[in-house]
XYZ file of C-alpha atoms in Angstrom:
269
model
C 19.495 -82.659 -43.495
C 22.513 -83.696 -41.435
C 23.229 -81.356 -38.524
C 26.485 -79.418 -38.603
C 29.213 -80.805 -36.313
C 29.701 -79.080 -32.988
C 33.108 -77.850 -34.159
C 34.556 -77.738 -37.644
C 38.032 -76.266 -38.151
C 39.729 -76.278 -41.528
C 43.292 -75.275 -42.282
C 43.803 -73.444 -38.991
C 47.183 -71.809 -38.520
C 48.329 -69.617 -35.661
C 51.295 -67.306 -35.322
C 51.879 -65.288 -32.167
C 54.737 -62.829 -31.846
C 56.109 -63.966 -35.195
C 56.349 -67.575 -34.002
C 54.421 -70.362 -35.726
C 52.537 -72.430 -33.158
C 50.747 -74.763 -35.587
C 49.422 -74.787 -39.129
C 46.921 -76.589 -41.347
C 45.005 -77.961 -38.366
C 41.811 -79.762 -39.424
C 39.398 -80.799 -36.701
C 35.792 -81.960 -36.509
C 34.124 -82.506 -33.155
C 30.796 -84.322 -32.980
C 28.107 -84.330 -30.323
C 28.981 -86.294 -27.222
C 32.699 -86.413 -27.981
C 35.470 -85.547 -25.538
C 38.696 -84.260 -27.054
C 41.746 -83.968 -24.800
C 44.219 -81.279 -25.882
C 47.767 -81.985 -24.693
C 51.217 -80.551 -25.199
C 53.945 -78.518 -23.512
C 53.562 -74.905 -22.450
C 53.604 -72.314 -25.200
C 52.123 -74.462 -27.971
C 48.804 -72.648 -28.219
C 46.427 -74.845 -26.231
C 44.654 -71.931 -24.551
C 44.863 -69.944 -27.793
C 42.923 -72.724 -29.517
C 40.139 -72.321 -26.943
C 40.161 -68.564 -27.535
C 39.724 -69.205 -31.254
C 36.769 -71.491 -30.535
C 35.281 -68.752 -28.346
C 35.691 -66.169 -31.095
C 38.104 -64.120 -28.959
C 41.134 -64.687 -31.177
C 41.299 -64.852 -34.952
C 43.479 -67.593 -36.447
C 46.285 -66.515 -38.747
C 44.725 -68.664 -41.467
C 41.837 -71.054 -41.880
C 38.257 -71.040 -40.684
C 36.278 -72.419 -37.772
C 32.566 -72.929 -37.159
C 30.612 -73.792 -34.028
C 27.412 -75.665 -34.942
C 27.709 -74.229 -38.448
C 28.088 -70.601 -37.365
C 31.015 -68.240 -36.625
C 32.342 -68.629 -33.059
C 31.554 -65.040 -32.092
C 27.868 -65.602 -32.818
C 27.814 -68.728 -30.649
C 29.779 -67.450 -27.649
C 26.701 -67.284 -25.408
C 26.089 -70.989 -26.136
C 29.598 -72.098 -25.178
C 30.337 -73.083 -21.572
C 33.845 -72.295 -20.355
C 35.566 -73.754 -17.280
C 38.831 -71.923 -16.486
C 41.778 -72.901 -14.358
C 41.173 -72.819 -10.625
C 42.265 -69.409 -9.335
C 41.687 -68.274 -5.784
C 39.214 -65.443 -5.262
C 39.954 -62.590 -2.854
C 38.591 -63.581 0.557
C 36.711 -60.293 0.862
C 35.087 -60.405 -2.567
C 31.394 -59.508 -2.169
C 30.169 -62.183 -4.561
C 28.079 -65.159 -3.517
C 28.313 -68.579 -5.109
C 24.981 -68.158 -6.911
C 26.127 -64.741 -8.209
C 29.138 -66.409 -9.822
C 26.886 -68.994 -11.454
C 24.533 -66.251 -12.664
C 27.387 -64.729 -14.693
C 26.892 -67.677 -17.023
C 23.617 -66.015 -18.015
C 24.394 -62.304 -18.034
C 28.100 -61.829 -17.344
C 28.378 -59.726 -20.503
C 26.032 -57.093 -19.047
C 26.889 -54.411 -16.496
C 25.356 -54.807 -13.057
C 22.772 -57.236 -11.720
C 19.146 -56.772 -12.747
C 16.325 -59.075 -11.737
C 16.436 -62.391 -13.550
C 13.283 -64.025 -14.903
C 11.895 -66.775 -12.695
C 12.918 -69.459 -15.197
C 16.548 -68.332 -15.015
C 16.506 -68.295 -11.209
C 15.078 -71.801 -11.226
C 17.772 -72.920 -13.645
C 20.479 -71.529 -11.337
C 18.993 -73.422 -8.388
C 18.795 -76.603 -10.465
C 22.396 -76.462 -11.694
C 23.614 -75.692 -8.160
C 21.915 -78.907 -7.045
C 23.350 -80.823 -10.002
C 26.930 -79.912 -9.065
C 26.316 -80.367 -5.330
C 26.933 -76.713 -4.453
C 23.540 -75.691 -3.072
C 24.873 -75.887 0.491
C 27.234 -72.942 -0.016
C 25.486 -71.077 -2.839
C 24.856 -68.030 -0.631
C 28.315 -67.863 0.925
C 31.020 -65.464 -0.355
C 33.077 -67.269 -2.979
C 36.325 -66.019 -1.438
C 35.604 -68.018 1.716
C 35.168 -71.306 -0.138
C 37.805 -73.944 -0.823
C 39.398 -74.254 -4.245
C 37.366 -77.368 -4.985
C 34.116 -75.690 -3.963
C 34.931 -72.693 -6.148
C 35.627 -74.974 -9.085
C 32.263 -76.700 -8.656
C 30.677 -73.258 -8.983
C 32.699 -72.548 -12.136
C 31.386 -75.764 -13.641
C 27.867 -74.689 -12.694
C 28.489 -71.324 -14.348
C 29.551 -73.120 -17.542
C 26.454 -75.352 -17.490
C 23.755 -72.840 -16.551
C 23.203 -71.536 -20.096
C 22.595 -75.061 -21.482
C 25.709 -74.846 -23.702
C 26.144 -76.564 -27.044
C 29.893 -76.905 -26.419
C 32.020 -77.095 -23.267
C 35.590 -75.797 -23.167
C 37.754 -76.606 -20.138
C 41.173 -74.962 -19.754
C 43.290 -76.931 -17.259
C 40.300 -77.130 -14.877
C 42.009 -79.627 -12.552
C 45.109 -77.607 -11.685
C 45.640 -77.146 -7.929
C 42.803 -79.545 -7.088
C 43.303 -82.663 -4.997
C 42.465 -86.045 -6.505
C 38.998 -86.090 -4.973
C 37.965 -82.797 -6.500
C 39.608 -83.715 -9.812
C 37.268 -86.696 -9.958
C 34.267 -84.542 -9.022
C 34.964 -81.977 -11.757
C 35.525 -84.593 -14.461
C 32.392 -86.490 -13.397
C 30.308 -83.299 -13.589
C 31.485 -82.525 -17.115
C 30.955 -86.128 -18.173
C 27.447 -86.158 -16.717
C 26.510 -83.198 -18.914
C 28.072 -84.890 -21.931
C 26.111 -88.087 -21.326
C 22.801 -86.387 -20.525
C 22.776 -83.766 -23.281
C 25.386 -84.933 -25.789
C 27.404 -81.769 -25.150
C 30.909 -82.200 -26.598
C 33.887 -81.252 -24.440
C 37.303 -79.838 -25.374
C 39.503 -80.525 -22.356
C 42.944 -78.886 -22.164
C 45.216 -80.623 -19.681
C 48.832 -81.463 -18.903
C 47.872 -84.768 -17.295
C 45.187 -86.715 -19.106
C 45.099 -89.488 -16.503
C 42.094 -88.107 -14.588
C 39.945 -87.978 -17.749
C 41.354 -90.893 -19.675
C 38.330 -93.197 -19.280
C 36.272 -90.437 -20.933
C 38.592 -89.471 -23.801
C 37.574 -90.220 -27.383
C 40.468 -88.523 -29.164
C 43.652 -86.624 -28.371
C 44.971 -83.488 -30.063
C 48.659 -83.180 -29.218
C 50.210 -79.779 -29.918
C 54.000 -79.656 -30.220
C 56.076 -76.670 -31.368
C 54.991 -76.028 -34.974
C 53.345 -79.448 -35.313
C 50.298 -81.410 -34.183
C 48.839 -84.910 -34.135
C 45.203 -85.952 -33.824
C 43.752 -89.397 -33.220
C 42.917 -92.004 -30.624
C 44.904 -92.269 -27.415
C 46.838 -95.298 -28.642
C 47.566 -93.632 -31.986
C 48.915 -90.341 -30.643
C 50.516 -91.128 -27.304
C 53.246 -93.398 -28.619
C 57.019 -93.105 -28.797
C 56.854 -93.131 -32.598
C 54.276 -90.351 -32.961
C 55.756 -88.022 -30.369
C 59.298 -88.581 -31.632
C 58.104 -87.526 -35.085
C 56.389 -84.446 -33.659
C 59.450 -83.289 -31.730
C 61.992 -84.528 -34.302
C 63.979 -86.103 -31.479
C 63.783 -89.269 -29.421
C 60.822 -89.243 -27.063
C 59.959 -92.215 -24.888
C 56.407 -93.064 -23.886
C 56.621 -95.326 -20.855
C 53.983 -97.403 -19.096
C 54.630 -97.207 -15.382
C 52.222 -98.723 -12.843
C 49.219 -98.192 -15.041
C 50.191 -94.710 -16.165
C 51.880 -93.513 -19.302
C 54.713 -91.076 -18.771
C 56.344 -89.097 -21.581
C 60.093 -88.530 -21.238
C 62.186 -86.311 -23.474
C 59.782 -83.456 -24.310
C 60.445 -79.813 -23.309
C 58.427 -80.405 -20.137
C 58.207 -84.123 -19.423
C 54.649 -85.021 -18.551
C 52.445 -87.694 -17.110
C 50.045 -88.027 -19.991
C 47.797 -90.989 -19.634
C 46.666 -94.129 -17.931
C 47.117 -97.213 -20.070
C 44.165 -99.340 -18.924
C 41.257 -97.402 -20.379
C 37.918 -97.910 -21.935
C 35.806 -95.395 -23.794
C 32.850 -93.846 -22.061
C 30.354 -94.000 -24.866
């Protein structure tokens, strides 16, 4: 029997505050695939991740994660949030943050089984964070904290990875580190990734498809199908220019003009 896709969404619609964000969204995500989700602010990119996590119900339609309702699969979904600075005096070590990927839904810290402790040590090594695993997270740099968030997302051996603008506020070096870590998991375990971003350039060599969310509309397809003047002009119902500038593609004429992708790309798998 053929295995269920990692994500299957049929006829998804979402209204928030009486405003239609998108409707009749159909999406299937297979193992090993990386989907970049683009679009201006306020078009429901983060809300889509919340639907996939089972934290928000769509206005219409249905969604399954590996053939089951999202709420039942939440513990098997890894989530990498935006980089936000921790309080410097927070009494939480790096390894404690990673541990929340196992038991963050429970109150307090009990003693973990040896296998779980070994898994935490292994994922800390995988992301290169073992050197500061016992330091307070508030004393670490933004890039170091984000490595730990990736480790937290990976520690439960997820069947799906969701990343919500994980590169914001990171320098180019750490952007590359974070994208490489997510791609390494995808290659090693076939874990699909949904990657929300304003600038797809850092992940472009890894992207299989793009979901572009515009106000009340959406487009889904390959990079060269979606990120074109024709497609985006149709989405916005106004003239939008997609320009190739020094190896990057820049979109001009949207509500918040964006760098969206690097033209010279090849697919990762």
